Structure formats: C-alpha cells, structure tokens
PDB file of C-alpha atoms and ligand atoms in Angstrom:
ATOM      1  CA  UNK V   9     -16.873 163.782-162.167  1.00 73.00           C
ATOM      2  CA  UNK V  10     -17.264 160.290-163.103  1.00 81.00           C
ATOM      3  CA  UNK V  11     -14.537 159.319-161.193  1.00 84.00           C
ATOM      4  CA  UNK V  12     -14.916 161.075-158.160  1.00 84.00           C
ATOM      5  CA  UNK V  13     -18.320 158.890-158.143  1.00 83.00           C
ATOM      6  CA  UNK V  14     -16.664 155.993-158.159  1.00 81.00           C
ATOM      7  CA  UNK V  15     -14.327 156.780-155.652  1.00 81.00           C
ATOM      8  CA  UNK V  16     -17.200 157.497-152.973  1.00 80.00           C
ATOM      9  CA  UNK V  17     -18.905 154.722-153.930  1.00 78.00           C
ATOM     10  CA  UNK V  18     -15.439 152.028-153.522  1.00 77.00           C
ATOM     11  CA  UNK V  19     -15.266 154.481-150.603  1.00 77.00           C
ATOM     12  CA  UNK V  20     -19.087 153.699-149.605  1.00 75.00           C
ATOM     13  CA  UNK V  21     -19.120 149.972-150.048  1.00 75.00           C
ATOM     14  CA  UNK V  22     -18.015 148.436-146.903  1.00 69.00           C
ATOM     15  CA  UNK V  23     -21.051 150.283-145.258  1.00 70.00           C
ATOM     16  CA  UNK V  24     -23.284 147.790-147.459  1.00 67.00           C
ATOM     17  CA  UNK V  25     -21.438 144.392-145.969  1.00 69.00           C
ATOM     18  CA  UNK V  26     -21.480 146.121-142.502  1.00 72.00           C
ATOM     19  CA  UNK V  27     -17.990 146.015-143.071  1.00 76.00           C
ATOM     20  CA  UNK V  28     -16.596 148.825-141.339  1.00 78.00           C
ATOM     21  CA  UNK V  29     -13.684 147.545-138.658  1.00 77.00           C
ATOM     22  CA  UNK V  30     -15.972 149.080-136.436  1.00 77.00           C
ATOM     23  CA  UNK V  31     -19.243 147.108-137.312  1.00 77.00           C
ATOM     24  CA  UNK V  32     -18.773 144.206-135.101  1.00 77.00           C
ATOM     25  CA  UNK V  33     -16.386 145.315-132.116  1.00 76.00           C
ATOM     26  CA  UNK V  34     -19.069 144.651-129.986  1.00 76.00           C
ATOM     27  CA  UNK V  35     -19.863 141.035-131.474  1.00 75.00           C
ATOM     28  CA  UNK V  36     -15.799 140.061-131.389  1.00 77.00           C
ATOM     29  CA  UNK V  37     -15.246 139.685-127.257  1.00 80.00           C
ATOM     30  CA  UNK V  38     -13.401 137.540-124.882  1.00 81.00           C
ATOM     31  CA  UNK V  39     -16.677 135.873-123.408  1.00 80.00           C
ATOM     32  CA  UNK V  40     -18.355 132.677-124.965  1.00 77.00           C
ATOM     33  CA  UNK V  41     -20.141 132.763-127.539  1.00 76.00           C
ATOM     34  CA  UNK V  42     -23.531 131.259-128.130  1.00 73.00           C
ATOM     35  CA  UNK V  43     -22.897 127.133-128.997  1.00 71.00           C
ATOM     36  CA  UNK V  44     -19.336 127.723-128.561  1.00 77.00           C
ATOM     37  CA  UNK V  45     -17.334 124.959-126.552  1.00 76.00           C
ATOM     38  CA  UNK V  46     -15.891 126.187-123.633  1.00 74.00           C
ATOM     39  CA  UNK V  47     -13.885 122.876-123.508  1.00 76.00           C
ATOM     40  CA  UNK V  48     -10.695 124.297-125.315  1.00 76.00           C
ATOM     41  CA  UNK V  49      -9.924 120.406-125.970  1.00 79.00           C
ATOM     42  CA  UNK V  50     -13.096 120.005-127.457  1.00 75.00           C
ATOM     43  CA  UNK V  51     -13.545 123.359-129.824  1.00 74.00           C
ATOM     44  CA  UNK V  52     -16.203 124.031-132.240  1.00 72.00           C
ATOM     45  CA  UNK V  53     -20.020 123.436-131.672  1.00 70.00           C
ATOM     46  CA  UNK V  54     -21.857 121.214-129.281  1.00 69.00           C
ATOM     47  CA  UNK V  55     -24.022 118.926-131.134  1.00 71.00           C
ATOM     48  CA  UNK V  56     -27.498 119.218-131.109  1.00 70.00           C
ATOM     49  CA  UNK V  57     -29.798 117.081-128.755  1.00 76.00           C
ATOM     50  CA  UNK V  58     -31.513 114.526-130.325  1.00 80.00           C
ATOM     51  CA  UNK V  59     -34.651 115.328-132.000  1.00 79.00           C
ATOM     52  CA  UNK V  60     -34.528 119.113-131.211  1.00 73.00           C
ATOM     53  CA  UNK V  61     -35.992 121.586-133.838  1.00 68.00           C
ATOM     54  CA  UNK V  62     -34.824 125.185-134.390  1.00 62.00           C
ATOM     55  CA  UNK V  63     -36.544 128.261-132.639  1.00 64.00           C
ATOM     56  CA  UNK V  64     -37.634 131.128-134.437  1.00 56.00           C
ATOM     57  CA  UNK V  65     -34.400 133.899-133.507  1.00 51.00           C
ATOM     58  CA  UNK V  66     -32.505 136.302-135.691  1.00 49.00           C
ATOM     59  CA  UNK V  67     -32.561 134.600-138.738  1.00 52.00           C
ATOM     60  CA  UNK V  68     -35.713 136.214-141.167  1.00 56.00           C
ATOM     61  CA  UNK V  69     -36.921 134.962-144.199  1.00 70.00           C
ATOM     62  CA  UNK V  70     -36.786 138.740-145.353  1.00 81.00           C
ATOM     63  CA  UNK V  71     -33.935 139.094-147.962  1.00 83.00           C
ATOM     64  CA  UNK V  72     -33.464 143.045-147.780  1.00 87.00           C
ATOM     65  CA  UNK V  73     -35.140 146.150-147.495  1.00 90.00           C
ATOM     66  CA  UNK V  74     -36.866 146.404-150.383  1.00 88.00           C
ATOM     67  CA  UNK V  75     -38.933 142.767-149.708  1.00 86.00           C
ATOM     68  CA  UNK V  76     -39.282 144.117-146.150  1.00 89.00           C
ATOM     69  CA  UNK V  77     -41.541 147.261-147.505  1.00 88.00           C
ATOM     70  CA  UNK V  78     -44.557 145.196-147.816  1.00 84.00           C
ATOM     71  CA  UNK V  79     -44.299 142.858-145.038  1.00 87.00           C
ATOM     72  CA  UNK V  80     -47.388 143.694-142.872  1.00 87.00           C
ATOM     73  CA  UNK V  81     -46.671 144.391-139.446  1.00 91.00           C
ATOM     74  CA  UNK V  82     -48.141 141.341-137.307  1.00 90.00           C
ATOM     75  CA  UNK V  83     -48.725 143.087-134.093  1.00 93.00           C
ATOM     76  CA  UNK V  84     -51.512 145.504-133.265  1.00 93.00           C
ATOM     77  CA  UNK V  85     -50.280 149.257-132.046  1.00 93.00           C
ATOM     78  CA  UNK V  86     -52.000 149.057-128.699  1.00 94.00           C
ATOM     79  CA  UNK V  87     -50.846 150.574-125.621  1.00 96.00           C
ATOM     80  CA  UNK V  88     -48.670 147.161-124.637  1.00 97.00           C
ATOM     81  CA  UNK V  89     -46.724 147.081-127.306  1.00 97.00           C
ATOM     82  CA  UNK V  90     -46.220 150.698-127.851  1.00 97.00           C
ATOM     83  CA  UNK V  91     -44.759 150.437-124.197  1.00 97.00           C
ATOM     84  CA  UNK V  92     -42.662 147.709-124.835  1.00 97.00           C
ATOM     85  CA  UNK V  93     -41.471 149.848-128.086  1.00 97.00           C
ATOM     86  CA  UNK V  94     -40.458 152.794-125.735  1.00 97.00           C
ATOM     87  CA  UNK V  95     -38.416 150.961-123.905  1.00 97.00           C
ATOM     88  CA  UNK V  96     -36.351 148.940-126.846  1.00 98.00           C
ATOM     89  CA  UNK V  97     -36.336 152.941-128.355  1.00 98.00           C
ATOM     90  CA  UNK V  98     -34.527 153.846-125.319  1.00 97.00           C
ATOM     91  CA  UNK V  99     -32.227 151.581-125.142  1.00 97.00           C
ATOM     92  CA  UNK V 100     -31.188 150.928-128.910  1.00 97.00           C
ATOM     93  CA  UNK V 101     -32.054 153.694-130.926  1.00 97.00           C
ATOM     94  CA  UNK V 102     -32.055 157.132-128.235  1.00 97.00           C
ATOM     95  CA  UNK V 103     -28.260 157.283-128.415  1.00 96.00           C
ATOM     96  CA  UNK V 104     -28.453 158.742-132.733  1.00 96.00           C
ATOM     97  CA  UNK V 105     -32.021 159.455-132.869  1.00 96.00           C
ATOM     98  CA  UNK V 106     -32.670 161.375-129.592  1.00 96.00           C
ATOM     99  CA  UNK V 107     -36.031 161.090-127.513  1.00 95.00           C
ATOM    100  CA  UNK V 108     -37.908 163.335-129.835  1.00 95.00           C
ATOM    101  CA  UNK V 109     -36.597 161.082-132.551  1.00 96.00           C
ATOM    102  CA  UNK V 110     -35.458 164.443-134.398  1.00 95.00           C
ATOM    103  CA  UNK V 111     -31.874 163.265-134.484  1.00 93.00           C
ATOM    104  CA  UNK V 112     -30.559 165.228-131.989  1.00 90.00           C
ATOM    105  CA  UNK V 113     -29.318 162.095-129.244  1.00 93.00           C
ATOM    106  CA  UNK V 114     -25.710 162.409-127.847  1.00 93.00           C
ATOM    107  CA  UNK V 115     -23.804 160.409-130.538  1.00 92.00           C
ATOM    108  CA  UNK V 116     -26.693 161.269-132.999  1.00 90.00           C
ATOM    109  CA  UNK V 117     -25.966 165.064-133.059  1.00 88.00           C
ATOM    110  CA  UNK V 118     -22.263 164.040-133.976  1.00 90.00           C
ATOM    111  CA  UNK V 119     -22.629 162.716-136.817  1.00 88.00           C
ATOM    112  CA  UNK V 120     -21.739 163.507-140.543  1.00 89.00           C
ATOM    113  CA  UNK V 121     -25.023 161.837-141.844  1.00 90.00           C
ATOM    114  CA  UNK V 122     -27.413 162.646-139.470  1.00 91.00           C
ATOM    115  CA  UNK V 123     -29.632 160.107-138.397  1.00 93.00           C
ATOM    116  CA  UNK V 124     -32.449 160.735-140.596  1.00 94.00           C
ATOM    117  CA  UNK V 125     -35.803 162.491-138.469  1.00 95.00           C
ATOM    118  CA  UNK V 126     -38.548 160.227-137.226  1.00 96.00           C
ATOM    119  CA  UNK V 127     -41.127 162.263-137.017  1.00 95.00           C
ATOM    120  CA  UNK V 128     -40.710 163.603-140.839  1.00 95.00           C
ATOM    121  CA  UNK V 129     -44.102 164.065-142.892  1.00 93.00           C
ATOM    122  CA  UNK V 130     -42.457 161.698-145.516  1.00 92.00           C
ATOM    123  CA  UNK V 131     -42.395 158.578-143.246  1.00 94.00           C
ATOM    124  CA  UNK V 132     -46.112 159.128-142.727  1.00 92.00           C
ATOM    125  CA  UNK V 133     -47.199 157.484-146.103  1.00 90.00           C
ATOM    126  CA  UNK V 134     -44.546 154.623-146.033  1.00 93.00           C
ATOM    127  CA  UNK V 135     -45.302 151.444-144.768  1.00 93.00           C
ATOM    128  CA  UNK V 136     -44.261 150.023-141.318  1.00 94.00           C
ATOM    129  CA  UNK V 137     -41.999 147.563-143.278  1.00 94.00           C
ATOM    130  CA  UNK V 138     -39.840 150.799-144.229  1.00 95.00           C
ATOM    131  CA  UNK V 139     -39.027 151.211-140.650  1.00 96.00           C
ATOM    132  CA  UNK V 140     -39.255 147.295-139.826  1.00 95.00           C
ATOM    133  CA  UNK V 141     -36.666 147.362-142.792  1.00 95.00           C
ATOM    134  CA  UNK V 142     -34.758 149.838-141.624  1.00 96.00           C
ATOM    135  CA  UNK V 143     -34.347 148.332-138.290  1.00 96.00           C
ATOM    136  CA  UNK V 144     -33.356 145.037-139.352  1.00 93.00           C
ATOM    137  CA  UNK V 145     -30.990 145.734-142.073  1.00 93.00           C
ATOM    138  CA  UNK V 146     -29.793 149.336-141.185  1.00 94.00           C
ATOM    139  CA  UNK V 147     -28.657 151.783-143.871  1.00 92.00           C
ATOM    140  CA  UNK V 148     -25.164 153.222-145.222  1.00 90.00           C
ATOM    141  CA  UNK V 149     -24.478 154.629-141.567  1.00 91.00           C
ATOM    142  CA  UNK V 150     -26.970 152.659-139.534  1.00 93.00           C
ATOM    143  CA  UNK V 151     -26.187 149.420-138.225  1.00 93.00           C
ATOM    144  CA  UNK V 152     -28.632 146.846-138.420  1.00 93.00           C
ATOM    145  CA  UNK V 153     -30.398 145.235-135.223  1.00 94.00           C
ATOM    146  CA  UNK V 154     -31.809 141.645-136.553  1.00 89.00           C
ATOM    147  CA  UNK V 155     -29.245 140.641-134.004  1.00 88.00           C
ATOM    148  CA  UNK V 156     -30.067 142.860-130.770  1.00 92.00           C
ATOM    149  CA  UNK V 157     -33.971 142.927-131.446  1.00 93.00           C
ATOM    150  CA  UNK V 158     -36.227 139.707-131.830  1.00 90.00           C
ATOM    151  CA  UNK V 159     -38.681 139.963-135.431  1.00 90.00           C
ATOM    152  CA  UNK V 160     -41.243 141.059-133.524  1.00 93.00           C
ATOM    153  CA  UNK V 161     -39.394 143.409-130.642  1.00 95.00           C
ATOM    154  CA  UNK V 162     -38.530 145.065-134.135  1.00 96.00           C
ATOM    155  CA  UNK V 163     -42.224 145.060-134.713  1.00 95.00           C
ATOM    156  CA  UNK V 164     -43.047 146.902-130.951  1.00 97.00           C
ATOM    157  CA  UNK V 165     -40.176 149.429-131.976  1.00 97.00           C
ATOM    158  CA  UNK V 166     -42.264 150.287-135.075  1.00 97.00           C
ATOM    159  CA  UNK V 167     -45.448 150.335-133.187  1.00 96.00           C
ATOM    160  CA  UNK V 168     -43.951 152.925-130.932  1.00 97.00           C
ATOM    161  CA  UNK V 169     -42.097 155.200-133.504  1.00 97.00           C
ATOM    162  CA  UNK V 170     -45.814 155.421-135.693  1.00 96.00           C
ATOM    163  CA  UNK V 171     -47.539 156.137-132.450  1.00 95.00           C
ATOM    164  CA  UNK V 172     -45.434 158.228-130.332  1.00 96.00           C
ATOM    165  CA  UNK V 173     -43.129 160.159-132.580  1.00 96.00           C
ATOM    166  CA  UNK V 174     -45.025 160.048-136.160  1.00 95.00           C
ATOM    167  CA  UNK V 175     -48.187 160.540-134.208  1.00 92.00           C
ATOM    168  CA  UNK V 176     -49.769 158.614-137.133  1.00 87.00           C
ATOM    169  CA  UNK V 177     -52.020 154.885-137.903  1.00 83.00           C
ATOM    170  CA  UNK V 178     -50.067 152.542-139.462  1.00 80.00           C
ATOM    171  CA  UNK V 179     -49.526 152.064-142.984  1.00 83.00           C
ATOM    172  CA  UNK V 180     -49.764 148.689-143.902  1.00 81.00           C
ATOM    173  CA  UNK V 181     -48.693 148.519-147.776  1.00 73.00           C
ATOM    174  CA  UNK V 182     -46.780 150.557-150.137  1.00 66.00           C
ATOM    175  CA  UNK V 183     -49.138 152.282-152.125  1.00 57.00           C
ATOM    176  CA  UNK V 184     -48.749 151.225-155.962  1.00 55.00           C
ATOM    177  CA  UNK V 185     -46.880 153.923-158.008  1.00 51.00           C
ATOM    178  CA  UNK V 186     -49.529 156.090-160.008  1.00 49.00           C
ATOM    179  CA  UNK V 187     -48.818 155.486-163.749  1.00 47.00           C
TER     180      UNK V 187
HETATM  181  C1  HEC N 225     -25.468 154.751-134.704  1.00 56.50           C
HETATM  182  C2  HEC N 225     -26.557 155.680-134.844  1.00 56.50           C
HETATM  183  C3  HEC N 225     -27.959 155.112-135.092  1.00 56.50           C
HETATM  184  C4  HEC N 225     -28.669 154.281-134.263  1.00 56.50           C
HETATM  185  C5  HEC N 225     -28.264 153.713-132.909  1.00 56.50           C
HETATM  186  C6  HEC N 225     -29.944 154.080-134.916  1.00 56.50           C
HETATM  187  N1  HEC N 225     -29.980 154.765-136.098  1.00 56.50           N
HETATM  188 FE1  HEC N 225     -31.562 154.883-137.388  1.00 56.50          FE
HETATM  189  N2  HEC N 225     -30.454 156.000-138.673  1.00 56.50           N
HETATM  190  C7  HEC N 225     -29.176 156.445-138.434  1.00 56.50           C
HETATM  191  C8  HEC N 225     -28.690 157.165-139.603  1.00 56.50           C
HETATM  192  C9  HEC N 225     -27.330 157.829-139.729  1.00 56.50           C
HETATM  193  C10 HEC N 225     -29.723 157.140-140.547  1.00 56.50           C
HETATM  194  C11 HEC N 225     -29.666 157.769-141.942  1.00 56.50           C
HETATM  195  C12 HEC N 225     -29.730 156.737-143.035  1.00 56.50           C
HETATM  196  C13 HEC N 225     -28.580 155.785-143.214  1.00 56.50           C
HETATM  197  O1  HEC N 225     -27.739 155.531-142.340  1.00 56.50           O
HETATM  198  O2  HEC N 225     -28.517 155.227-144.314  1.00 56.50           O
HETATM  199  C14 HEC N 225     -30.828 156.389-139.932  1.00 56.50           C
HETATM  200  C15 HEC N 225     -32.040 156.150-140.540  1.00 56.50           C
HETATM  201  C16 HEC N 225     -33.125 155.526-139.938  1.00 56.50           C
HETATM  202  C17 HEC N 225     -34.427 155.308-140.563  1.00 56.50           C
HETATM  203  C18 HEC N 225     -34.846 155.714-141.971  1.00 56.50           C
HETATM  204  C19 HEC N 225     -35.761 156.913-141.882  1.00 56.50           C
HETATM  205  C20 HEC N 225     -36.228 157.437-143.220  1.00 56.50           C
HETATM  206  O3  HEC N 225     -36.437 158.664-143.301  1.00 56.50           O
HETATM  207  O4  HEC N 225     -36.382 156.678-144.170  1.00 56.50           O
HETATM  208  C21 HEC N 225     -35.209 154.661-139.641  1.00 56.50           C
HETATM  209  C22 HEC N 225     -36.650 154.226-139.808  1.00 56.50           C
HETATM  210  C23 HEC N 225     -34.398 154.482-138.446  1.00 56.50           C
HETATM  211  N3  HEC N 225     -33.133 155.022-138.660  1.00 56.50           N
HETATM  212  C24 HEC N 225     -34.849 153.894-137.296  1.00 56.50           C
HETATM  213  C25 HEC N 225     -34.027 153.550-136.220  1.00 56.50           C
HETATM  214  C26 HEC N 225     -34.491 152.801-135.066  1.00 56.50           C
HETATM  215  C27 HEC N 225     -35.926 152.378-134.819  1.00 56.50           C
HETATM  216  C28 HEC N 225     -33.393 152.602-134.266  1.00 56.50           C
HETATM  217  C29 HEC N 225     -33.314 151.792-132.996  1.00 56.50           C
HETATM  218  C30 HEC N 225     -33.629 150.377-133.137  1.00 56.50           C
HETATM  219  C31 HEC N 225     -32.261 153.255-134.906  1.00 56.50           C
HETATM  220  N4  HEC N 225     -32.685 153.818-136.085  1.00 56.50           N
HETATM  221  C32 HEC N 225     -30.969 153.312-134.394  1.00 56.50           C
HETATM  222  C33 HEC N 225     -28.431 156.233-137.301  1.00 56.50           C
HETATM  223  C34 HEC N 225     -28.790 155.410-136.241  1.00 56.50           C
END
C-alpha cells in the first residue's frame, strides 16, 4: 500500500512544476517572444531604455495558494466587473468548467478529474482568495492563468464566479479554525 502511494505521487509530481510535456505547448511557438531580438545577429534581450521602471504584469508577490487564501479581493462585485468576469469566464475557463460552471464544458466533461463544480455549497464559505488562488496557480490538473489573466482580470473572474454561479457575497477572509 505504501508503495503504491508513492508511485502516484512520483507519478503526480510533474503536475506540481506544471511540468507535464503538455503544460506549455502553447507558450513554446515559432512567433517572437516578448523582449526577444528578432535580429538573429543580435540574440537575447533588448536592453532596457534608460530610466524606465517595471509595470505591474504577471509577476505577484503571492507565493502559492495557501498565502493567496487571505488576500482580500481589491475590486468591488458590481455589475462592471462581473461583466468583464463573464467574458474572461468564457473565454478561459468555459472549455472544463461549462457555462453553468457544473463541470460539464466540452473538454471539461472528458476528463478523469473532473473540473471541480463552481457552484458547490462548500465554495460558499471560502474566501475569494481560494478561487483568486486557484486561478493563478491552478491545481494537480488545472493549469494556472497568472500568465493569460492580469492580477486583477483574475480578480473580475472571481467577482463573476461569486455572483453569477455561487449566487453568493463575497467572502473576504478565511474564517479562523474553531479550537
Ligand atoms: C483544462 C481544464 C480547466 C480549465 C480551462 C479551468 N479549470 Fe478550474 N479546475 C479544473 C480541474 C480539473 C479542477 C479540479 C482540481 C485540480 O485540478 O486540482 C479545477 C478546479 C478549480 C477550482 C477549485 C474549486 C474548489 O472546489 O476548490 C476553481 C476555483 C477553478 N477550477 C476555477 C477556474 C477558473 C475561474 C477557470 C478559468 C480562469 C478555470 N478554473 C479553468 C480544470 C480546469
């Protein structure tokens, strides 16, 4: 028994580093990348313009999953960004989770894990950093989207999955454990 554990979880651990030969066949493409010199003479990275100063992009200060359960979600659930949320749900997340968010979308309904329901009681009472977390890191199965979805798109997304599909206010903090 012991062993068989440890053979699913050697089995399970390229899912953790995104690692599957599959994670990034949509990153690895003929086209340019971003900062890469299209000047095969010149390779490697244009140097910065003087003075310039990073932008806030996919890079988060939010180490994992577990730190990202109590960040509070910056962005009030009105109707704008729940709109804006419906359309990155569309077009990022429809595909595994379906439109009623049940798990039941094309590639979704597939699946030997099925993508987990979005409209389950138990989401209710966690935090929106649980899905916030879940969005930018992923899970075993699900890949993460800190790289298609800006911090606070990821935010919107959230917005519209409490709203829409949980039908429920937000939840701002986890709740300490009762002792
Ligand atoms: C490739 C299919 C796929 C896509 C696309 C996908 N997910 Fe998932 N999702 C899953 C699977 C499978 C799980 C089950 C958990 C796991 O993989 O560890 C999951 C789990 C989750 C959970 C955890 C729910 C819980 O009960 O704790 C959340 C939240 C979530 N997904 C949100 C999203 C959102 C929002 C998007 C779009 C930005 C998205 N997912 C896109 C497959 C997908």
């Amino acid at each position: 028994m012991k062993k068989l554990t440890l053979i699913i979880a050697l089995l399970l651990t390229p899912a953790l580093a995104q690692a599957w030969p599959w994670s990034d066949d949509m990153a690895n493409q003929i086209s340019t990348k971003p900062q890469e010199s299209v000047d095969p003479a010149n390779p490697g990275m244009k140097a910065f313009p003087k003075r310039s100063v990073p932008v806030p992009g996919t890079t988060s200060l939010v180490k994992d999953r577990e730190v990202a359960l109590n960040t509070i979600n910056p962005i009030p659930a009105d109707e704008k960004s729940v709109v804006l949320g419906a359309r990155l749900y569309e077009i990022y997340c429809v595909a595994c989770h379906g439109q009623s968010g049940t798990g039941d979308g094309l590639v979704g309904a597939k699946m030997t894990l099925r993508p987990f329901d979005l409209t389950a009681d138990r989401l209710k009472t966690l935090p929106d950093g649980h899905l916030w977390g879940y969005i930018t890191f992923g899970g075993a199965v699900m890949p993460s989207y800190a790289n298609d979805l800006s911090v606070a798109e990821r935010w919107h997304v959230v917005n519209y999955v409490r709203r829409v599909l949980l039908k429920a206010p937000p939840v701002q903090a986890m709740m300490p454990a009762a002792k």
